[in-house]
Amino acid sequence: MAATLTILGLESSCDDTGAAVVRQRDDAAPEILANVVAGQGDLHAAFGGVVPEIAARAHVEKLDLCVERALEEAGLRLSDMDAVAVTAGPGLIGGVLAGVMCAKGLSAGAGLPLIGVNHLAGHALTPRLTDDLAYPYLMLLVSGGHCQFLTVGGAEDFSRLGGTIDDAPGEAFDKTAKLLGLPQPGGPAVEAEAEKGDATRFAFPRPLLDRPGCDMSFSGLKTALLRARDAVVVEKAGLTEQDRADLCAGFQQAVCDVLAEKTRRALAEYMAEEPEAPALAVAGGVAANKAIRSALEAVAEEAGVAFTAPPLALCTDNAAMIAWAGMERYRLGLFDDLDLAAHPRWPLDQSSQPMLGSGKRGAKA
Ligand code: KG4
Ligand code: ZN
């Protein structure tokens, strides 16, 4: 029987400052006792995107307040924790450093073990926190900075089947919003517009569907959107609300179609390994999109595979997923010490060829 563990998790890799407390009693389902997220939307709004220096400063200001609130909500003290888990990358270096420094202080001050967590592992392991999903499963991790298919065989066992060769879908949603004058983060705004639009009015490309395998590309989509927007503007000297909704609907449908077809192919590859209880799970900020969730659910159903998508608040960045990934590492005896470094780049599957970025800064994915 496994021991009861209570873990404090910290997240600060992008523009959400988070602190959470997750507990697992023996072998029972884990409980999220607190999950505090302080967004920074207002601070970046005027700039049309996340400004790394502003983000880092805001994390420094908010981290300890978030920890205080999380402990208060959980009704526990720091001394009740078994360990402090923190995102040690990948992400914006200033923010990751702020989290790692805060965690080191808490760990040294309270004499608690320190556990560095890969942010992507946090997303990829979320279905185990929310749905007790057993290994191995196929994960589509789809967020603002990442998009990849992974076979998840354990807390330390990720094998990448394919991914984006350029932008991540979240990035494309954010750029689409920017081009159409919608607020950031773009995903929820574009989704809301898309619900009022006609997805068939504009013919957007479905990049890389003509090539085998499950690699994807989303950068051409935003160029197509820009062209379609400009064509309407030239024709009518402006965009109506309906034009904007139709552009959003067409764009979102193209993303849905690409993700669905590539998921079909990734599923076929994963099923060739004959997993005992085959399952498809999706995670990351873009997994909050209802149209994308239902398109993926349909693909899973068609393949006779179980489907898991975390609740919306656990799709976008949060510290509960970091506490949970920390707990999985704790149970494997994987701890860090005060030498724990912040990694701006840190691919989950280190054995695969880099897909994005290389050289001095290392592979992005
Ligand atoms: O996982 P996340 O919070 O941060 C990263 O690790 O990247 O993902 C943020 C991304 C943003 O690009 C945001 O626009 C996108 O997720 N997103 C969505 C939705 N909600 C958030 N994209 C599409 N539809 C949504 N409802
Ligand atoms: Zn994330």
Short mmCIF file of C-alpha atoms and ligand atoms in Angstrom, two decimals:
data_model
loop_
_atom_site.label_atom_id
_atom_site.label_comp_id
_atom_site.label_asym_id
_atom_site.label_seq_id
_atom_site.Cartn_x
_atom_site.Cartn_y
_atom_site.Cartn_z
CA MET A 1 0.00 0.00 0.00
CA ALA A 2 1.33 3.44 -0.96
CA ALA A 3 1.77 6.09 1.72
CA THR A 4 -0.40 9.19 2.01
CA LEU A 5 1.38 12.12 0.37
CA THR A 6 0.62 15.83 0.33
CA ILE A 7 2.51 17.92 -2.20
CA LEU A 8 2.74 21.67 -2.72
CA GLY A 9 3.12 22.54 -6.41
CA LEU A 10 4.30 25.80 -7.99
CA GLU A 11 3.83 26.95 -11.59
CA SER A 12 5.28 30.09 -13.23
CA SER A 13 6.52 29.09 -16.69
CA CYS A 14 4.42 31.52 -18.75
CA ASP A 15 1.80 34.06 -17.67
CA ASP A 16 -0.06 32.21 -14.93
CA THR A 17 1.27 32.16 -11.38
CA GLY A 18 -0.01 29.06 -9.61
CA ALA A 19 0.24 27.27 -6.28
CA ALA A 20 -1.67 24.10 -5.44
CA VAL A 21 -1.90 21.40 -2.82
CA VAL A 22 -2.62 17.84 -3.94
CA ARG A 23 -3.06 14.91 -1.57
CA GLN A 24 -3.33 11.21 -2.18
CA ARG A 25 -4.36 9.00 0.72
CA ASP A 26 -2.92 5.53 0.32
CA ASP A 27 -4.15 4.20 -2.99
CA ALA A 28 -7.30 6.34 -3.14
CA ALA A 29 -7.98 8.84 -5.92
CA PRO A 30 -5.89 12.02 -5.52
CA GLU A 31 -7.63 15.16 -4.22
CA ILE A 32 -6.91 18.73 -5.21
CA LEU A 33 -7.12 20.53 -1.85
CA ALA A 34 -6.32 23.93 -3.37
CA ASN A 35 -5.51 25.19 -6.85
CA VAL A 36 -4.78 28.92 -6.92
CA VAL A 37 -4.04 30.58 -10.26
CA ALA A 38 -3.26 34.27 -10.60
CA GLY A 39 -3.43 35.22 -14.27
CA GLN A 40 -1.55 38.19 -15.69
CA GLY A 41 -3.90 39.00 -18.58
CA ASP A 42 -4.29 42.68 -17.58
CA LEU A 43 -0.54 43.27 -17.36
CA HIS A 44 0.11 42.09 -20.92
CA ALA A 45 -3.12 43.29 -22.59
CA ALA A 46 -1.65 46.54 -23.93
CA PHE A 47 1.22 44.65 -25.60
CA GLY A 48 -0.84 42.08 -27.54
CA GLY A 49 1.15 39.17 -26.10
CA VAL A 50 3.14 38.01 -23.08
CA VAL A 51 6.11 40.27 -22.24
CA PRO A 52 8.68 37.98 -20.55
CA GLU A 53 10.15 40.61 -18.20
CA ILE A 54 6.74 41.77 -17.02
CA ALA A 55 5.70 38.14 -16.52
CA ALA A 56 8.83 37.34 -14.47
CA ARG A 57 8.36 40.35 -12.20
CA ALA A 58 4.70 39.51 -11.64
CA HIS A 59 5.60 35.92 -10.73
CA VAL A 60 8.12 37.18 -8.16
CA GLU A 61 5.41 39.40 -6.64
CA LYS A 62 2.64 36.78 -6.67
CA LEU A 63 4.26 33.42 -5.94
CA ASP A 64 4.43 33.65 -2.16
CA LEU A 65 0.91 35.13 -1.99
CA CYS A 66 -0.39 32.22 -4.09
CA VAL A 67 1.38 29.73 -1.79
CA GLU A 68 -0.12 31.42 1.27
CA ARG A 69 -3.61 31.29 -0.26
CA ALA A 70 -3.25 27.69 -1.39
CA LEU A 71 -2.20 26.55 2.09
CA GLU A 72 -5.04 28.54 3.64
CA GLU A 73 -7.61 27.02 1.25
CA ALA A 74 -6.25 23.54 1.94
CA GLY A 75 -6.39 24.27 5.69
CA LEU A 76 -2.79 23.10 6.04
CA ARG A 77 0.63 24.48 6.92
CA LEU A 78 3.87 24.21 5.05
CA SER A 79 5.06 21.70 7.64
CA ASP A 80 2.15 19.41 6.64
CA MET A 81 3.63 19.03 3.13
CA ASP A 82 5.75 16.05 2.13
CA ALA A 83 7.54 17.91 -0.66
CA VAL A 84 7.61 21.04 -2.81
CA ALA A 85 7.29 20.43 -6.57
CA VAL A 86 8.05 23.20 -9.04
CA THR A 87 8.06 23.71 -12.80
CA ALA A 88 11.75 23.75 -13.72
CA GLY A 89 11.04 24.28 -17.44
CA PRO A 90 10.40 24.54 -20.30
CA GLY A 91 9.13 28.12 -20.44
CA LEU A 92 10.11 31.76 -20.17
CA ILE A 93 13.36 31.68 -18.25
CA GLY A 94 12.61 34.59 -15.89
CA GLY A 95 9.35 33.03 -14.77
CA VAL A 96 10.79 29.53 -14.40
CA LEU A 97 13.66 30.98 -12.34
CA ALA A 98 11.21 32.84 -10.09
CA GLY A 99 9.37 29.58 -9.36
CA VAL A 100 12.52 27.53 -8.84
CA MET A 101 13.98 30.13 -6.45
CA CYS A 102 10.73 30.32 -4.49
CA ALA A 103 10.56 26.51 -4.23
CA LYS A 104 14.18 26.30 -3.12
CA GLY A 105 13.49 28.85 -0.39
CA LEU A 106 10.44 26.94 0.83
CA SER A 107 12.26 23.63 0.66
CA ALA A 108 15.36 24.85 2.50
CA GLY A 109 13.34 26.84 5.04
CA ALA A 110 10.89 24.06 5.91
CA GLY A 111 13.27 21.14 5.39
CA LEU A 112 11.11 19.63 2.65
CA PRO A 113 12.32 17.58 -0.34
CA LEU A 114 12.45 19.54 -3.61
CA ILE A 115 11.15 18.08 -6.88
CA GLY A 116 11.72 19.74 -10.26
CA VAL A 117 8.95 19.00 -12.75
CA ASN A 118 8.83 19.33 -16.53
CA HIS A 119 5.83 21.55 -17.30
CA LEU A 120 4.90 19.34 -20.26
CA ALA A 121 4.93 16.28 -18.00
CA GLY A 122 2.50 18.20 -15.78
CA HIS A 123 0.07 18.51 -18.72
CA ALA A 124 0.73 14.97 -19.96
CA LEU A 125 0.10 13.35 -16.55
CA THR A 126 -3.05 15.37 -15.79
CA PRO A 127 -5.45 12.57 -16.93
CA ARG A 128 -4.00 10.42 -14.14
CA LEU A 129 -4.85 13.12 -11.60
CA THR A 130 -8.36 13.72 -12.95
CA ASP A 131 -9.38 10.28 -14.24
CA ASP A 132 -6.93 7.81 -12.73
CA LEU A 133 -5.89 6.82 -16.26
CA ALA A 134 -3.58 3.78 -16.34
CA TYR A 135 -0.34 3.67 -18.35
CA PRO A 136 0.20 3.45 -21.27
CA TYR A 137 -2.02 5.97 -23.05
CA LEU A 138 -1.80 8.14 -26.12
CA MET A 139 -1.60 11.84 -25.27
CA LEU A 140 -2.22 14.78 -27.56
CA LEU A 141 -0.55 17.66 -25.75
CA VAL A 142 -1.77 20.81 -27.37
CA SER A 143 -1.03 24.21 -25.86
CA GLY A 144 0.24 27.70 -26.57
CA GLY A 145 3.81 26.60 -27.16
CA HIS A 146 3.57 22.88 -27.85
CA CYS A 147 1.76 20.30 -29.93
CA GLN A 148 2.80 16.67 -29.87
CA PHE A 149 1.57 13.09 -29.75
CA LEU A 150 3.16 11.10 -26.96
CA THR A 151 2.84 7.54 -25.81
CA VAL A 152 2.92 7.95 -22.04
CA GLY A 153 4.28 4.77 -20.49
CA GLY A 154 5.21 6.17 -17.06
CA ALA A 155 6.02 9.39 -15.22
CA GLU A 156 9.45 9.25 -16.82
CA ASP A 157 8.55 7.43 -20.00
CA PHE A 158 7.42 9.59 -22.93
CA SER A 159 7.79 8.60 -26.53
CA ARG A 160 6.94 11.16 -29.20
CA LEU A 161 5.09 9.92 -32.28
CA GLY A 162 4.92 13.30 -34.00
CA GLY A 163 4.23 16.97 -33.48
CA THR A 164 4.16 20.40 -35.02
CA ILE A 165 7.01 21.40 -37.26
CA ASP A 166 6.35 25.12 -36.69
CA ASP A 167 3.69 26.91 -34.59
CA ALA A 168 1.56 25.34 -31.89
CA PRO A 169 -2.23 25.60 -32.32
CA GLY A 170 -2.57 27.86 -29.26
CA GLU A 171 -0.12 30.25 -30.85
CA ALA A 172 -2.22 30.18 -34.05
CA PHE A 173 -5.39 30.89 -32.02
CA ASP A 174 -3.61 33.79 -30.32
CA LYS A 175 -2.37 35.23 -33.64
CA THR A 176 -5.81 34.84 -35.19
CA ALA A 177 -7.30 36.80 -32.30
CA LYS A 178 -4.69 39.51 -32.72
CA LEU A 179 -5.35 39.79 -36.46
CA LEU A 180 -9.08 40.13 -35.82
CA GLY A 181 -8.83 42.60 -32.92
CA LEU A 182 -9.92 40.07 -30.29
CA PRO A 183 -8.43 39.95 -26.75
CA GLN A 184 -5.62 37.65 -25.54
CA PRO A 185 -5.33 34.78 -24.84
CA GLY A 186 -6.91 34.26 -28.21
CA GLY A 187 -8.25 30.71 -27.80
CA PRO A 188 -11.38 31.41 -25.75
CA ALA A 189 -12.15 34.60 -27.74
CA VAL A 190 -11.83 32.85 -31.13
CA GLU A 191 -13.90 29.92 -29.86
CA ALA A 192 -16.70 32.25 -28.73
CA GLU A 193 -16.74 34.00 -32.13
CA ALA A 194 -16.59 30.67 -33.99
CA GLU A 195 -19.83 29.57 -32.32
CA LYS A 196 -21.63 32.39 -34.18
CA GLY A 197 -19.92 31.80 -37.53
CA ASP A 198 -20.23 29.75 -40.70
CA ALA A 199 -17.22 27.43 -40.94
CA THR A 200 -17.77 26.77 -44.66
CA ARG A 201 -17.59 30.37 -45.92
CA PHE A 202 -13.79 30.60 -46.11
CA ALA A 203 -11.67 27.78 -47.55
CA PHE A 204 -8.71 27.41 -45.20
CA PRO A 205 -5.94 24.87 -45.88
CA ARG A 206 -5.50 21.63 -43.91
CA PRO A 207 -1.65 21.63 -43.80
CA LEU A 208 0.31 18.37 -44.04
CA LEU A 209 -2.74 16.13 -44.41
CA ASP A 210 -1.34 15.08 -47.77
CA ARG A 211 1.80 13.74 -46.09
CA PRO A 212 1.96 10.47 -44.17
CA GLY A 213 2.64 10.39 -40.45
CA CYS A 214 1.36 12.56 -37.63
CA ASP A 215 3.52 15.66 -37.89
CA MET A 216 1.56 18.91 -38.14
CA SER A 217 1.99 22.50 -39.27
CA PHE A 218 -0.08 25.51 -38.24
CA SER A 219 1.92 28.54 -39.41
CA GLY A 220 0.35 28.53 -42.92
CA LEU A 221 -3.11 28.76 -41.38
CA LYS A 222 -2.48 32.16 -39.86
CA THR A 223 -1.14 33.46 -43.19
CA ALA A 224 -4.30 32.11 -44.87
CA LEU A 225 -6.38 33.89 -42.25
CA LEU A 226 -4.52 37.14 -42.80
CA ARG A 227 -5.13 36.91 -46.57
CA ALA A 228 -8.81 36.08 -46.14
CA ARG A 229 -9.23 38.99 -43.71
CA ASP A 230 -7.47 41.42 -46.06
CA ALA A 231 -9.55 40.28 -49.02
CA VAL A 232 -12.76 41.03 -47.09
CA VAL A 233 -11.40 44.40 -45.93
CA VAL A 234 -10.48 45.37 -49.50
CA GLU A 235 -13.88 44.29 -50.78
CA LYS A 236 -16.02 45.92 -48.08
CA ALA A 237 -13.68 48.52 -46.58
CA GLY A 238 -13.95 46.78 -43.19
CA LEU A 239 -15.02 43.65 -41.31
CA THR A 240 -18.54 43.09 -40.06
CA GLU A 241 -19.17 41.07 -36.92
CA GLN A 242 -20.41 38.23 -39.11
CA ASP A 243 -17.20 38.32 -41.22
CA ARG A 244 -15.17 38.02 -38.05
CA ALA A 245 -17.26 35.15 -36.73
CA ASP A 246 -17.03 33.32 -40.08
CA LEU A 247 -13.25 33.76 -40.18
CA CYS A 248 -12.97 32.35 -36.64
CA ALA A 249 -15.27 29.44 -37.46
CA GLY A 250 -13.35 28.56 -40.62
CA PHE A 251 -10.00 28.77 -38.82
CA GLN A 252 -11.17 26.66 -35.86
CA GLN A 253 -12.66 24.04 -38.18
CA ALA A 254 -9.34 23.76 -40.04
CA VAL A 255 -7.47 23.20 -36.72
CA CYS A 256 -10.11 20.63 -35.67
CA ASP A 257 -9.83 18.73 -38.95
CA VAL A 258 -6.02 18.61 -38.84
CA LEU A 259 -5.93 17.52 -35.20
CA ALA A 260 -8.63 14.88 -35.80
CA GLU A 261 -6.96 13.32 -38.84
CA LYS A 262 -3.48 13.35 -37.29
CA THR A 263 -4.92 11.83 -34.11
CA ARG A 264 -6.41 9.02 -36.22
CA ARG A 265 -2.93 8.27 -37.54
CA ALA A 266 -1.24 8.55 -34.14
CA LEU A 267 -3.89 6.21 -32.70
CA ALA A 268 -3.17 3.65 -35.42
CA GLU A 269 0.54 3.76 -34.52
CA TYR A 270 -0.15 3.47 -30.79
CA MET A 271 -2.67 0.63 -31.29
CA ALA A 272 -0.04 -1.35 -33.21
CA GLU A 273 1.66 -1.80 -29.80
CA GLU A 274 -1.54 -3.58 -28.66
CA PRO A 275 -2.07 -1.73 -25.36
CA GLU A 276 -4.25 -3.65 -22.90
CA ALA A 277 -6.75 -0.85 -22.24
CA PRO A 278 -6.26 1.61 -25.10
CA ALA A 279 -6.95 5.24 -24.24
CA LEU A 280 -6.60 8.63 -25.86
CA ALA A 281 -6.17 11.69 -23.66
CA VAL A 282 -5.82 15.35 -24.51
CA ALA A 283 -4.28 18.08 -22.37
CA GLY A 284 -2.90 21.62 -22.58
CA GLY A 285 -4.66 24.96 -23.00
CA VAL A 286 -6.12 24.20 -26.45
CA ALA A 287 -7.79 21.09 -24.98
CA ALA A 288 -10.19 23.57 -23.35
CA ASN A 289 -11.74 24.12 -26.80
CA LYS A 290 -15.12 22.37 -26.96
CA ALA A 291 -15.10 21.82 -30.73
CA ILE A 292 -11.62 20.27 -30.58
CA ARG A 293 -12.56 18.09 -27.60
CA SER A 294 -15.61 16.72 -29.36
CA ALA A 295 -13.73 16.15 -32.64
CA LEU A 296 -11.14 14.10 -30.72
CA GLU A 297 -13.79 12.27 -28.76
CA ALA A 298 -15.40 11.23 -32.06
CA VAL A 299 -12.05 9.93 -33.34
CA ALA A 300 -11.56 7.88 -30.16
CA GLU A 301 -15.09 6.49 -30.39
CA GLU A 302 -14.58 5.53 -34.03
CA ALA A 303 -11.43 3.60 -33.00
CA GLY A 304 -13.13 2.01 -29.97
CA VAL A 305 -10.72 3.70 -27.59
CA ALA A 306 -11.52 5.38 -24.24
CA PHE A 307 -11.27 9.18 -24.28
CA THR A 308 -10.21 11.52 -21.46
CA ALA A 309 -10.14 15.30 -21.42
CA PRO A 310 -9.46 17.11 -18.13
CA PRO A 311 -11.88 19.77 -16.81
CA LEU A 312 -11.22 23.14 -18.47
CA ALA A 313 -9.41 24.66 -15.46
CA LEU A 314 -6.92 21.80 -15.52
CA CYS A 315 -6.28 22.10 -19.27
CA THR A 316 -4.75 25.58 -19.05
CA ASP A 317 -1.66 26.20 -16.91
CA ASN A 318 -2.12 25.39 -13.24
CA ALA A 319 -0.08 24.18 -10.30
CA ALA A 320 -2.23 21.15 -9.42
CA MET A 321 -0.76 19.31 -12.41
CA ILE A 322 2.74 20.21 -11.19
CA ALA A 323 1.97 18.95 -7.67
CA TRP A 324 0.62 15.73 -9.18
CA ALA A 325 3.63 15.20 -11.48
CA GLY A 326 5.77 15.89 -8.41
CA MET A 327 3.88 13.22 -6.51
CA GLU A 328 4.51 10.69 -9.26
CA ARG A 329 8.23 11.55 -9.11
CA TYR A 330 8.19 11.30 -5.31
CA ARG A 331 6.79 7.78 -5.53
CA LEU A 332 9.62 6.88 -7.91
CA GLY A 333 12.19 8.34 -5.49
CA LEU A 334 13.17 11.10 -7.92
CA PHE A 335 14.22 14.16 -5.93
CA ASP A 336 16.31 17.26 -6.63
CA ASP A 337 18.54 19.39 -4.48
CA LEU A 338 19.42 23.07 -4.33
CA ASP A 339 21.39 22.70 -7.57
CA LEU A 340 18.08 22.30 -9.47
CA ALA A 341 18.42 24.40 -12.64
CA ALA A 342 15.77 26.26 -14.65
CA HIS A 343 15.58 24.96 -18.25
CA PRO A 344 14.02 27.28 -20.85
CA ARG A 345 14.01 24.30 -23.26
CA TRP A 346 13.38 20.78 -22.09
CA PRO A 347 11.85 18.24 -24.52
CA LEU A 348 9.92 15.42 -22.85
CA ASP A 349 11.17 12.72 -25.15
CA GLN A 350 14.93 13.20 -25.14
CA SER A 351 15.61 10.18 -27.34
CA SER A 352 13.79 11.46 -30.45
CA GLN A 353 15.37 13.74 -33.03
CA PRO A 354 14.68 17.43 -32.24
CA MET A 355 11.71 18.76 -34.23
CA LEU A 356 12.01 22.42 -33.36
CA GLY A 357 15.06 24.54 -32.58
CA SER A 358 18.58 23.32 -32.08
CA GLY A 359 22.05 24.76 -31.70
CA LYS A 360 23.22 26.44 -28.51
CA ARG A 361 19.78 26.80 -26.95
CA GLY A 362 18.92 23.13 -27.49
CA ALA A 363 15.81 21.47 -28.84
CA LYS A 364 12.42 23.07 -28.12
CA ALA A 365 10.52 19.88 -28.86
O1 KG4 B 1 -1.35 25.19 -21.58
P1 KG4 B 1 -1.46 26.66 -21.63
O2 KG4 B 1 -2.27 27.36 -20.57
O3 KG4 B 1 -0.05 27.34 -21.68
C1 KG4 B 1 1.03 26.77 -22.36
O4 KG4 B 1 1.71 25.90 -21.75
O5 KG4 B 1 1.19 27.12 -23.55
O6 KG4 B 1 -2.06 27.03 -23.07
C2 KG4 B 1 -2.34 28.35 -23.41
C3 KG4 B 1 -2.88 28.37 -24.82
C4 KG4 B 1 -3.08 29.77 -25.37
O7 KG4 B 1 -2.49 29.86 -26.64
C5 KG4 B 1 -4.60 29.89 -25.45
O8 KG4 B 1 -5.05 30.74 -26.49
C6 KG4 B 1 -5.00 28.46 -25.69
O9 KG4 B 1 -4.14 27.70 -24.88
N1 KG4 B 1 -6.39 28.23 -25.30
C7 KG4 B 1 -7.36 27.87 -26.17
C8 KG4 B 1 -8.57 27.85 -25.45
N2 KG4 B 1 -8.29 28.17 -24.14
C9 KG4 B 1 -6.95 28.41 -24.07
N3 KG4 B 1 -7.29 27.59 -27.48
C10 KG4 B 1 -8.46 27.27 -28.12
N4 KG4 B 1 -9.65 27.26 -27.48
C11 KG4 B 1 -9.76 27.52 -26.16
N5 KG4 B 1 -10.95 27.49 -25.54
ZN ZN B 2 1.15 24.77 -20.39
#
